Coordinates of C-alpha atoms and ligand atoms in Angstrom, one line a residue:
Chain A
M9 CA 0.0 0.0 0.0
A10 CA 1.1 3.5 -0.8
D11 CA 2.2 5.8 2.0
A12 CA -0.6 8.2 2.8
S13 CA 1.7 11.1 3.1
T14 CA 2.9 10.9 -0.5
L15 CA -0.7 11.4 -1.7
T16 CA -1.0 14.9 -0.3
A17 CA 1.4 16.8 -2.5
A18 CA 0.0 19.6 -4.6
A19 CA -0.8 19.6 -8.3
P20 CA 2.1 19.1 -10.8
D21 CA 4.4 22.1 -10.9
G22 CA 5.7 23.6 -14.1
V23 CA 2.3 23.6 -15.7
A24 CA 1.7 27.0 -17.2
A25 CA -1.8 28.5 -17.8
T26 CA -1.6 29.1 -21.6
P27 CA -3.0 26.2 -23.6
L28 CA -0.4 24.7 -26.0
V29 CA -3.1 22.8 -27.8
D30 CA -6.4 24.6 -28.3
I31 CA -9.2 22.8 -30.1
A32 CA -12.6 24.4 -30.4
G33 CA -15.7 23.0 -32.2
V34 CA -13.7 20.7 -34.4
T35 CA -15.6 18.4 -36.8
F36 CA -13.8 15.9 -39.0
R37 CA -15.2 13.8 -41.8
Y38 CA -13.3 11.2 -43.9
G39 CA -13.8 11.9 -47.6
E40 CA -16.6 13.9 -49.1
T41 CA -20.0 14.8 -47.5
D42 CA -21.1 11.1 -47.5
G43 CA -17.9 9.9 -45.7
T44 CA -17.6 8.8 -42.1
L45 CA -18.2 11.6 -39.6
A46 CA -15.4 10.8 -37.1
L47 CA -15.5 13.9 -34.8
S48 CA -18.2 16.4 -34.2
G49 CA -18.0 19.5 -32.1
L50 CA -14.9 18.6 -30.2
D51 CA -13.4 21.0 -27.7
L52 CA -10.1 20.3 -25.9
K53 CA -7.4 22.3 -24.3
V54 CA -4.1 21.0 -23.2
R55 CA -1.8 23.3 -21.3
K56 CA 1.9 23.5 -21.8
G57 CA 3.7 20.8 -19.8
E58 CA 0.5 19.0 -19.0
F59 CA 0.1 15.2 -19.4
A60 CA -3.4 14.7 -20.9
A61 CA -5.1 11.4 -21.6
V62 CA -8.0 10.8 -24.0
V63 CA -10.1 7.8 -23.4
G64 CA -13.2 6.6 -25.3
P65 CA -14.9 3.6 -26.9
S66 CA -13.2 1.9 -29.9
G67 CA -13.8 3.7 -33.2
C68 CA -14.8 7.0 -31.6
G69 CA -12.2 9.0 -33.4
K70 CA -9.2 9.0 -31.0
S71 CA -6.6 8.2 -33.7
S72 CA -8.2 10.7 -36.0
L73 CA -7.9 13.4 -33.3
M74 CA -4.2 12.6 -32.9
K75 CA -3.7 13.0 -36.6
L76 CA -5.5 16.3 -36.7
V77 CA -3.4 17.7 -33.8
T78 CA -0.2 16.7 -35.5
G79 CA -1.4 18.3 -38.8
L80 CA -1.4 15.1 -40.8
M81 CA -5.0 15.7 -41.8
P82 CA -6.9 19.0 -42.0
V83 CA -10.0 19.6 -39.9
T84 CA -13.3 19.7 -41.7
S85 CA -14.5 22.6 -39.6
G86 CA -13.7 24.3 -36.3
T87 CA -10.4 25.7 -35.1
L88 CA -7.3 23.9 -34.1
A89 CA -4.3 25.8 -32.8
V90 CA -1.0 24.5 -31.4
A91 CA 1.4 26.9 -29.6
G92 CA -0.9 29.8 -30.6
A93 CA -0.8 29.2 -34.3
P94 CA -3.6 27.5 -36.4
V95 CA -2.4 24.1 -37.6
R96 CA -2.2 24.1 -41.4
G97 CA 0.2 21.2 -42.0
P98 CA 2.5 18.8 -40.2
L99 CA 4.0 20.4 -37.1
K100 CA 7.7 20.5 -36.4
I101 CA 7.5 20.4 -32.6
V102 CA 5.8 17.1 -32.1
G103 CA 6.9 13.6 -31.6
M104 CA 4.4 10.9 -32.4
A105 CA 4.1 7.2 -31.6
F106 CA 1.4 5.5 -33.6
Q107 CA -0.9 2.7 -32.7
N108 CA 1.4 0.3 -34.7
P109 CA 5.1 0.5 -34.2
T110 CA 5.7 1.6 -37.8
L111 CA 9.4 1.1 -37.7
L112 CA 11.2 1.1 -41.0
P113 CA 12.2 -2.6 -41.7
W114 CA 15.4 -1.7 -43.6
R115 CA 16.9 0.2 -40.7
D116 CA 18.2 -1.2 -37.4
V117 CA 16.7 -0.1 -34.1
L118 CA 19.3 2.6 -33.5
S119 CA 18.9 4.2 -36.9
N120 CA 15.2 3.9 -36.6
T121 CA 15.4 5.8 -33.4
M122 CA 17.6 8.4 -34.9
L123 CA 15.3 9.0 -37.9
P124 CA 13.8 12.3 -36.5
L125 CA 17.3 13.7 -36.2
E126 CA 17.7 13.3 -39.9
I127 CA 14.6 15.3 -40.6
V128 CA 14.0 17.9 -37.8
R129 CA 16.0 21.1 -37.7
P130 CA 18.4 22.0 -36.3
H131 CA 19.5 18.4 -35.7
R132 CA 19.5 17.5 -39.4
G133 CA 22.2 20.1 -40.1
Q134 CA 24.3 18.9 -37.2
L135 CA 23.9 15.2 -37.5
R136 CA 27.0 14.6 -39.6
R137 CA 29.2 16.7 -37.3
K138 CA 27.8 15.4 -34.0
R139 CA 27.0 11.8 -35.0
A140 CA 28.8 10.3 -32.0
E141 CA 27.0 12.6 -29.6
Y142 CA 23.6 11.9 -31.1
E143 CA 24.3 8.2 -31.2
A144 CA 25.2 8.2 -27.5
Q145 CA 21.9 10.0 -26.8
A146 CA 19.9 7.5 -28.7
R147 CA 21.7 4.6 -27.0
A148 CA 21.0 6.1 -23.6
L149 CA 17.3 6.6 -24.5
L150 CA 17.0 3.0 -25.7
A151 CA 18.6 1.8 -22.5
T152 CA 16.0 3.6 -20.4
V153 CA 13.3 1.6 -22.1
G154 CA 15.2 -1.7 -21.7
L155 CA 16.5 -2.0 -25.2
R156 CA 20.2 -2.0 -24.5
G157 CA 21.9 -4.6 -26.6
F158 CA 19.2 -4.5 -29.3
E159 CA 20.5 -1.4 -31.1
K160 CA 21.8 -3.2 -34.2
R161 CA 18.8 -5.6 -34.5
N162 CA 16.3 -5.1 -37.3
P163 CA 12.7 -4.4 -36.2
W164 CA 11.3 -7.8 -37.2
M165 CA 13.8 -9.5 -34.9
L166 CA 12.1 -7.7 -32.0
S167 CA 8.9 -8.7 -30.2
G168 CA 5.9 -6.4 -30.6
G169 CA 6.4 -4.8 -27.2
M170 CA 10.1 -4.1 -28.0
Q171 CA 9.1 -2.5 -31.3
Q172 CA 6.7 -0.3 -29.4
R173 CA 9.5 0.7 -27.0
A174 CA 11.7 1.6 -29.9
S175 CA 8.8 3.6 -31.5
L176 CA 8.5 5.5 -28.2
C177 CA 12.2 6.3 -28.3
R178 CA 11.9 7.5 -31.9
A179 CA 9.1 9.9 -30.8
L180 CA 11.2 11.3 -28.0
I181 CA 14.7 11.5 -29.5
H182 CA 14.5 15.0 -30.9
Q183 CA 13.1 16.3 -27.6
P184 CA 9.7 17.4 -28.9
E185 CA 7.7 20.0 -27.0
L186 CA 4.5 18.0 -27.7
L187 CA 4.4 14.2 -27.5
M188 CA 1.4 12.4 -29.1
L189 CA 1.0 8.8 -28.1
D190 CA -1.7 6.6 -29.7
E191 CA -2.3 3.6 -27.6
P192 CA 1.4 2.9 -27.4
F193 CA 1.1 0.1 -24.9
A194 CA -2.1 -1.6 -26.1
A195 CA -0.4 -4.6 -27.5
L196 CA 1.7 -5.4 -24.4
D197 CA 1.2 -7.7 -21.5
A198 CA 0.1 -6.2 -18.2
F199 CA 3.5 -6.4 -16.5
T200 CA 5.4 -4.8 -19.4
R201 CA 2.7 -2.2 -19.7
E202 CA 3.0 -1.2 -16.0
E203 CA 6.8 -1.2 -16.3
L204 CA 6.6 1.2 -19.3
W205 CA 4.1 3.5 -17.5
G206 CA 6.9 4.0 -15.0
V207 CA 9.5 4.6 -17.8
L208 CA 7.2 7.1 -19.5
Q209 CA 6.4 8.9 -16.2
N210 CA 10.1 9.2 -15.5
L211 CA 10.9 10.6 -18.9
W212 CA 8.0 13.1 -18.6
M213 CA 9.0 14.2 -15.1
E214 CA 12.6 14.7 -16.3
R215 CA 11.8 16.6 -19.5
R216 CA 8.3 18.1 -18.9
F217 CA 7.1 18.0 -22.4
T218 CA 3.4 18.3 -23.1
C219 CA 1.9 14.9 -23.7
I220 CA -1.4 13.7 -25.2
L221 CA -2.0 10.0 -24.6
V222 CA -4.8 8.0 -26.2
T223 CA -5.6 4.8 -24.5
H224 CA -8.3 2.2 -23.9
D225 CA -6.9 1.5 -20.4
L226 CA -8.5 3.6 -17.7
R227 CA -5.9 2.6 -15.1
E228 CA -3.2 3.7 -17.5
A229 CA -4.9 7.0 -18.1
A230 CA -5.3 7.7 -14.3
Y231 CA -1.7 6.5 -13.6
L232 CA 0.0 8.8 -16.2
A233 CA -2.2 11.8 -16.8
D234 CA -2.9 15.1 -15.0
V235 CA -6.1 15.4 -16.9
V236 CA -8.3 12.7 -18.4
H237 CA -10.7 13.6 -21.2
V238 CA -13.5 11.2 -22.0
M239 CA -14.8 10.9 -25.5
S240 CA -18.3 10.0 -26.7
A241 CA -19.0 7.3 -29.2
R242 CA -18.6 8.2 -32.9
P243 CA -18.9 11.0 -33.9
G244 CA -16.5 11.8 -31.1
R245 CA -16.5 14.8 -28.8
I246 CA -15.3 15.3 -25.2
V247 CA -18.1 14.6 -22.8
A248 CA -16.2 14.8 -19.5
T249 CA -12.9 15.9 -18.1
H250 CA -11.3 14.7 -14.9
T251 CA -8.3 16.2 -13.1
I252 CA -6.2 13.5 -11.5
D253 CA -4.8 15.1 -8.4
L254 CA -2.6 12.2 -7.3
P255 CA 1.0 13.1 -6.4
R256 CA 4.0 12.0 -8.5
P257 CA 5.9 9.9 -9.0
R258 CA 3.0 7.5 -9.0
T259 CA 3.7 3.8 -8.7
V260 CA 1.9 0.6 -9.4
E261 CA 1.1 0.6 -5.7
S262 CA -0.8 3.9 -6.1
T263 CA -3.2 2.2 -8.5
F264 CA -4.5 0.2 -5.6
D265 CA -5.2 3.3 -3.5
P266 CA -8.9 3.8 -2.8
H267 CA -8.8 7.3 -4.2
F268 CA -7.3 6.1 -7.4
I269 CA -9.9 3.3 -7.7
D270 CA -12.7 5.8 -7.2
I271 CA -11.3 8.0 -10.0
V272 CA -11.1 5.0 -12.4
H273 CA -14.7 3.9 -11.4
G274 CA -16.0 7.4 -12.1
I275 CA -14.4 7.5 -15.6
R276 CA -15.6 4.0 -16.3
A277 CA -19.2 4.9 -15.6
E278 CA -19.0 7.8 -18.0
I279 CA -17.6 5.7 -20.8
A280 CA -20.3 3.2 -20.3
Q281 CA -22.8 6.0 -20.6
A282 CA -21.0 7.4 -23.7
R283 CA -21.2 4.0 -25.3
S284 CA -24.9 3.6 -24.8
E285 CA -25.8 7.2 -25.8
V286 CA -27.3 7.7 -29.2
P287 CA -25.1 10.1 -31.1
D288 CA -26.5 13.6 -31.8
E289 CA -26.6 13.0 -35.5
P290 CA -27.6 9.8 -37.3
T291 CA -24.5 8.2 -38.6
D292 CA -26.1 6.6 -41.6
L293 CA -27.2 9.5 -43.7
K294 CA -27.0 7.8 -47.0
G295 CA -30.4 6.1 -46.8
A296 CA -32.1 9.2 -45.4
A297 CA -31.1 11.5 -48.3
Chain B
M25 CA 20.1 -41.4 -46.9
T26 CA 21.1 -38.8 -44.3
R27 CA 19.9 -35.3 -44.3
K28 CA 23.3 -34.0 -45.2
Q29 CA 23.5 -36.2 -48.3
W30 CA 20.0 -35.2 -49.2
R31 CA 21.0 -31.5 -49.0
R32 CA 24.1 -32.2 -51.2
L33 CA 21.9 -34.0 -53.7
E34 CA 19.7 -31.0 -53.8
T35 CA 22.5 -28.6 -54.8
A36 CA 23.8 -31.1 -57.3
M37 CA 20.4 -31.5 -58.9
P38 CA 20.6 -28.8 -61.6
W39 CA 24.0 -30.2 -62.8
I40 CA 22.8 -33.7 -62.8
V41 CA 19.8 -32.7 -65.0
I42 CA 22.0 -30.6 -67.4
I43 CA 24.7 -33.3 -67.8
G44 CA 22.0 -35.9 -68.2
A45 CA 20.3 -34.0 -70.9
L46 CA 23.5 -33.4 -72.8
V47 CA 24.4 -37.1 -72.6
V48 CA 20.9 -38.1 -73.9
W49 CA 21.2 -35.5 -76.7
E50 CA 24.7 -36.8 -77.7
L51 CA 23.5 -40.4 -77.7
A52 CA 20.3 -39.6 -79.6
V53 CA 22.1 -37.8 -82.3
D54 CA 24.5 -40.8 -82.6
L55 CA 21.8 -43.4 -82.5
F56 CA 19.5 -41.9 -85.0
D57 CA 22.3 -40.6 -87.2
V58 CA 20.9 -37.0 -87.2
R59 CA 22.7 -34.9 -89.7
Q60 CA 24.9 -32.2 -88.3
F61 CA 23.3 -29.3 -90.1
I62 CA 19.9 -30.2 -88.6
L63 CA 21.0 -30.9 -85.0
P64 CA 24.6 -31.0 -84.0
A65 CA 25.7 -33.1 -81.1
P66 CA 27.0 -31.3 -77.9
S67 CA 30.5 -32.5 -78.8
D68 CA 30.2 -30.9 -82.3
I69 CA 29.2 -27.6 -80.5
V70 CA 32.2 -27.8 -78.2
V71 CA 34.4 -28.4 -81.3
A72 CA 32.8 -25.3 -83.0
L73 CA 33.3 -23.3 -79.8
I74 CA 37.0 -24.1 -79.8
Q75 CA 37.5 -23.8 -83.5
Y76 CA 35.8 -20.4 -83.9
R77 CA 36.7 -19.1 -80.4
E78 CA 38.2 -15.9 -81.8
P79 CA 35.3 -14.6 -83.9
I80 CA 32.9 -15.9 -81.2
M81 CA 34.7 -14.0 -78.4
A82 CA 34.8 -10.8 -80.5
S83 CA 31.1 -11.1 -81.3
A84 CA 30.2 -11.9 -77.7
L85 CA 32.1 -8.9 -76.5
F86 CA 30.3 -6.7 -79.0
T87 CA 26.9 -8.0 -77.9
L88 CA 27.8 -7.7 -74.2
V89 CA 28.9 -4.1 -74.6
N90 CA 25.7 -3.2 -76.5
T91 CA 23.6 -5.1 -73.9
L92 CA 25.3 -3.4 -70.9
A93 CA 25.1 0.0 -72.5
G94 CA 21.4 -0.4 -73.3
F95 CA 20.8 -1.8 -69.9
G96 CA 22.7 1.1 -68.2
I97 CA 20.5 3.6 -70.0
G98 CA 17.4 1.5 -69.2
V99 CA 18.3 1.5 -65.5
V100 CA 18.7 5.3 -65.4
V101 CA 15.6 6.0 -67.5
G102 CA 13.5 3.3 -65.9
L103 CA 14.4 4.4 -62.4
F104 CA 13.5 8.0 -63.3
I105 CA 10.2 7.2 -65.0
G106 CA 9.4 4.8 -62.1
I107 CA 10.0 7.4 -59.5
V108 CA 8.0 10.0 -61.4
I109 CA 4.9 7.9 -62.0
G110 CA 5.2 6.2 -58.7
S111 CA 5.2 9.4 -56.7
S112 CA 2.7 11.5 -58.7
R113 CA -0.8 10.4 -59.5
L114 CA -1.0 12.9 -62.3
A115 CA 2.2 11.7 -63.9
Y116 CA 0.9 8.1 -63.6
A117 CA -2.4 8.9 -65.3
G118 CA -0.6 10.7 -68.1
L119 CA 2.4 8.5 -68.7
Y120 CA 1.3 4.9 -67.9
P121 CA -0.9 4.3 -71.0
I122 CA 1.9 5.6 -73.2
L123 CA 4.4 3.4 -71.6
V124 CA 2.1 0.4 -72.0
G125 CA 1.8 1.3 -75.7
I126 CA 5.5 1.6 -76.2
N127 CA 6.0 -1.7 -74.4
S128 CA 3.5 -3.6 -76.5
V129 CA 5.1 -2.6 -79.9
P130 CA 7.2 -5.6 -81.1
K131 CA 10.8 -4.3 -80.9
A132 CA 11.8 -6.1 -84.1
A133 CA 9.4 -3.7 -85.9
V134 CA 11.2 -0.7 -84.4
V135 CA 14.7 -1.7 -85.5
P136 CA 14.3 -0.5 -89.2
I137 CA 13.2 2.9 -87.9
L138 CA 16.2 3.1 -85.7
V139 CA 18.4 2.1 -88.6
L140 CA 16.9 4.8 -90.7
W141 CA 17.8 7.3 -87.9
M142 CA 21.2 6.1 -86.8
G143 CA 22.5 3.6 -89.3
I144 CA 23.3 0.0 -88.6
G145 CA 25.5 -1.7 -85.9
Q146 CA 26.0 -0.5 -82.4
P147 CA 23.5 2.4 -82.0
P148 CA 20.3 0.5 -82.9
A149 CA 21.5 -2.5 -80.8
I150 CA 22.0 -0.3 -77.8
I151 CA 18.6 1.5 -78.2
T152 CA 16.7 -1.8 -78.8
A153 CA 18.3 -3.3 -75.6
F154 CA 17.3 -0.1 -73.8
L155 CA 13.7 -0.1 -75.2
L156 CA 13.2 -3.7 -74.1
C157 CA 14.5 -3.4 -70.6
F158 CA 13.4 0.0 -69.2
F159 CA 9.8 -1.0 -68.9
P160 CA 10.0 -3.6 -66.2
I161 CA 12.3 -1.4 -64.2
A162 CA 9.9 1.6 -64.4
V163 CA 6.8 -0.5 -63.6
N164 CA 8.4 -2.2 -60.6
V165 CA 9.9 1.0 -59.1
A166 CA 6.5 2.7 -59.5
T167 CA 4.7 -0.2 -57.9
G168 CA 7.1 -0.1 -54.9
L169 CA 6.6 3.6 -54.4
A170 CA 2.8 3.5 -54.9
T171 CA 2.3 0.6 -52.4
T172 CA 4.3 2.3 -49.6
E173 CA 2.2 2.0 -46.4
P174 CA 0.7 5.4 -45.6
E175 CA 1.6 4.8 -42.0
M176 CA 5.3 4.9 -42.9
E177 CA 4.8 8.1 -44.7
D178 CA 2.9 9.5 -41.7
V179 CA 5.9 8.8 -39.5
L180 CA 8.0 11.2 -41.6
R181 CA 5.2 13.7 -42.3
S182 CA 4.6 14.1 -38.6
L183 CA 8.1 15.2 -38.3
G184 CA 7.6 17.9 -40.9
A185 CA 9.5 16.1 -43.6
S186 CA 9.4 17.4 -47.2
K187 CA 8.2 15.3 -50.1
L188 CA 11.8 14.8 -51.1
D189 CA 12.7 13.6 -47.6
I190 CA 9.9 11.1 -47.7
L191 CA 10.9 9.8 -51.1
W192 CA 14.5 9.5 -50.0
K193 CA 14.0 8.0 -46.6
V194 CA 10.9 5.8 -47.2
G195 CA 9.9 5.6 -50.8
I196 CA 13.2 4.6 -52.3
P197 CA 14.4 2.1 -49.7
R198 CA 10.9 0.6 -49.7
S199 CA 11.0 0.1 -53.5
L200 CA 14.6 -1.2 -53.7
P201 CA 13.5 -4.8 -53.5
Y202 CA 11.2 -4.2 -56.4
F203 CA 14.0 -2.5 -58.3
F204 CA 16.5 -5.3 -57.8
A205 CA 13.9 -7.9 -58.7
S206 CA 13.3 -6.0 -62.0
L207 CA 17.0 -5.8 -62.8
K208 CA 17.1 -9.6 -63.2
V209 CA 14.4 -9.5 -65.7
A210 CA 15.7 -6.4 -67.4
I211 CA 19.2 -7.7 -68.0
T212 CA 17.8 -10.8 -69.8
L213 CA 15.6 -8.6 -71.9
A214 CA 18.5 -6.3 -72.8
F215 CA 20.3 -9.3 -74.3
V216 CA 17.2 -10.2 -76.3
G217 CA 17.1 -6.6 -77.6
A218 CA 20.7 -6.4 -78.6
V219 CA 20.6 -9.8 -80.4
I220 CA 17.4 -8.9 -82.3
S221 CA 18.9 -5.7 -83.5
E222 CA 22.2 -7.4 -84.5
T223 CA 20.3 -10.0 -86.4
I224 CA 18.4 -7.4 -88.4
A225 CA 21.0 -4.6 -88.8
S226 CA 24.6 -5.2 -87.9
N227 CA 27.9 -6.4 -89.2
D228 CA 29.0 -7.6 -85.8
G229 CA 27.8 -9.3 -82.7
I230 CA 26.4 -12.7 -81.8
G231 CA 23.2 -12.0 -83.7
Y232 CA 25.1 -11.3 -86.9
L233 CA 27.4 -14.3 -86.4
M234 CA 24.3 -16.5 -86.1
L235 CA 22.8 -15.1 -89.2
Q236 CA 26.1 -15.7 -91.1
A237 CA 26.4 -19.2 -89.8
A238 CA 22.8 -19.9 -90.7
S239 CA 23.3 -18.8 -94.3
Q240 CA 26.2 -21.2 -94.6
F241 CA 24.5 -24.0 -92.8
R242 CA 27.1 -24.0 -90.1
T243 CA 24.7 -25.2 -87.5
P244 CA 27.3 -26.2 -84.8
L245 CA 28.5 -22.5 -84.9
M246 CA 25.0 -21.3 -84.5
F247 CA 24.5 -23.5 -81.5
A248 CA 27.9 -22.3 -80.2
G249 CA 26.6 -18.7 -80.5
V250 CA 23.4 -19.6 -78.6
T251 CA 25.5 -21.3 -75.9
V252 CA 27.7 -18.2 -75.4
I253 CA 24.7 -15.8 -75.3
A254 CA 23.0 -18.1 -72.8
A255 CA 26.1 -18.3 -70.6
M256 CA 26.4 -14.5 -70.6
G257 CA 22.7 -14.1 -69.8
I258 CA 22.9 -16.6 -66.9
A259 CA 26.1 -15.0 -65.5
T260 CA 24.6 -11.5 -65.5
Y261 CA 21.4 -12.8 -64.0
L262 CA 23.3 -14.4 -61.2
I263 CA 25.2 -11.3 -60.5
F264 CA 22.0 -9.4 -60.0
V265 CA 20.6 -12.2 -57.8
L266 CA 23.7 -11.6 -55.5
V267 CA 23.3 -7.9 -55.6
E268 CA 19.6 -8.2 -54.7
K269 CA 20.5 -10.5 -51.8
R270 CA 23.1 -8.1 -50.6
F271 CA 21.0 -5.0 -50.6
T272 CA 17.5 -6.1 -49.7
G273 CA 18.0 -8.8 -47.1
W274 CA 15.3 -7.0 -44.9
A275 CA 12.6 -7.7 -47.5
T276 CA 13.0 -11.5 -47.1
R277 CA 13.0 -11.4 -43.4
K278 CA 12.4 -15.0 -42.6
Q279 CA 15.2 -16.6 -44.6
D280 CA 17.5 -13.9 -43.6
A281 CA 16.7 -14.2 -39.9
V282 CA 17.6 -17.9 -40.1
A283 CA 20.8 -17.1 -42.1
L284 CA 21.8 -14.5 -39.5
G285 CA 21.1 -16.9 -36.7
T286 CA 23.4 -19.6 -38.1
G287 CA 25.9 -17.8 -40.1
G288 CA 26.5 -14.7 -38.0
G289 CA 27.0 -11.6 -40.2
Ligands
ATP16 N1 -8.8 6.2 -43.5 C1 -10.1 6.2 -43.2 N2 -11.0 6.4 -44.1 C2 -12.3 6.3 -43.8 N3 -12.8 6.2 -42.5 C3 -11.9 6.0 -41.5 C4 -10.5 6.0 -41.8 N4 -9.8 5.8 -40.7 C5 -10.7 5.7 -39.7 N5 -12.0 5.8 -40.2 C6 -13.2 5.8 -39.5 O1 -13.3 6.8 -38.6 C7 -13.8 6.4 -37.3 C8 -12.8 6.8 -36.2 O2 -11.6 6.1 -36.4 P1 -10.3 6.2 -35.4 O3 -9.2 5.3 -36.0 O4 -10.0 7.6 -35.2 O5 -10.9 5.5 -34.1 P2 -10.2 5.2 -32.7 O6 -11.0 5.9 -31.7 O7 -8.8 5.5 -32.8 O8 -10.5 3.6 -32.6 P3 -9.6 2.6 -31.8 O9 -9.7 2.8 -30.4 O10 -10.2 1.3 -32.2 O11 -8.2 2.7 -32.3 C9 -14.0 4.9 -37.4 O12 -15.4 4.7 -37.5 C10 -13.3 4.5 -38.7 O13 -14.1 3.5 -39.3
MG17 MG1 -7.1 4.3 -32.8

């Protein structure tokens, strides 16, 4: 059981008041007017340095939301701003780990991890000169997620969980201001997942980047996040927001704390409600028109 | 029979078949008393090879040079066209039908036009080799690029990579296995092109040698020419098989994983 005194510390420090990510009334539709309406009237604010989690039923548009924030796809309507500027194309300050590991099979783990350094300025200009230094950084990062000794392996020689760890390192290597994680631990076993929660929390506490984590796992959201946003069924929007006021560093022990369990129960009830709710707009418009 | 012997038999199999076929051929020609100008025995072909080794070598070299020159141009042009039509849907829509059209014209019909433009000999042979071999390269490279998983592109796009970065870091490495696979086909086609053109319009090369030999009913010499051209085709094919293995081991993960596990390298 966690020590009661550790649970009384104040809200995370270093969190500024200005939102780094500011989403207001965003609607997103795949394809033309008869395409899938993935998001509808979504509002979300994430402050600088904050760890936000987004939870919601499967297919509600979480991955779509991540791609909108990183600028991989344009919003259909509404406003979406990151660091004060409207998002018009892929952003340069983000690191992203996708639902699949998406490592490049022709590169070994080390050079997969170092890929962002070949793209993102100012690193790309310095890579040739400071190769040894960057390589040491990448090796150190890989070691923190337990991939020491696997640097020269090709991705397909790694287990799925190891690939996800490498993918996490790739998202972090260029020290992005905003880290976007799309269910990075979904494919892992419970123990590895809990271990990586600790790893991610440590990295975050050390570097204090802003983070948006999409997950199915409510315990994961409550363990890692400062704020948990609950999404409705498709078309997705935020239906509730919870502040998790547990002190850090959190441990697997703290997930058995009654207060923690209460929070998770609260969120679960809302998701259950979101799943059963009829969406505002009929999703099948084809027949009606 | 032990596993090891079995494995050895497997590697020896092609040679056993070839030698067996040659022996049957030799015996059949002997037995049925086939006349030499209809079908020479393998031994006659060897004799011809030795007897005419100098003109054969000179012709073979000429053909090889034409083939490699045409192949070289074919690689450059095929790669370029492949990259253009593989990375732009507009270019694909505009160029693909034309390429299919060019490819479906029998190349023997084009040679007279080439001769009209550049005379006989080396130039039409090189161009015919090129015309025959660039198409598979272009199509394969384009396929490799066009089938790149969008997720892989997203990885780079999310970092703010330019189109050129994406092409360089994802598109091209991803289509390399397709490219190398097409080289094996293309080099064989380049030989075909060079020989066709030499047969129609040249005073040199294996194609011309064959035509000469045919007009004089020197059938063993013709077969010697075929043997040499086949040997060159097989040798270049094998070179590209090795090149392919060397550069795209990642694309054949399973076999390679086993090889790495046992061989270490
Ligand atoms: N490329 C696409 N084209 C058309 N529709 C799509 C596309 N990708 C997703 N969709 C649809 O958009 C909706 C939202 O998808 P999205 O991937 O964002 O869901 P998700 O919340 O991430 O789901 P999960 O939790 O299962 O990963 C789904 O109904 C899906 O069918
Ligand atoms: Mg998803």
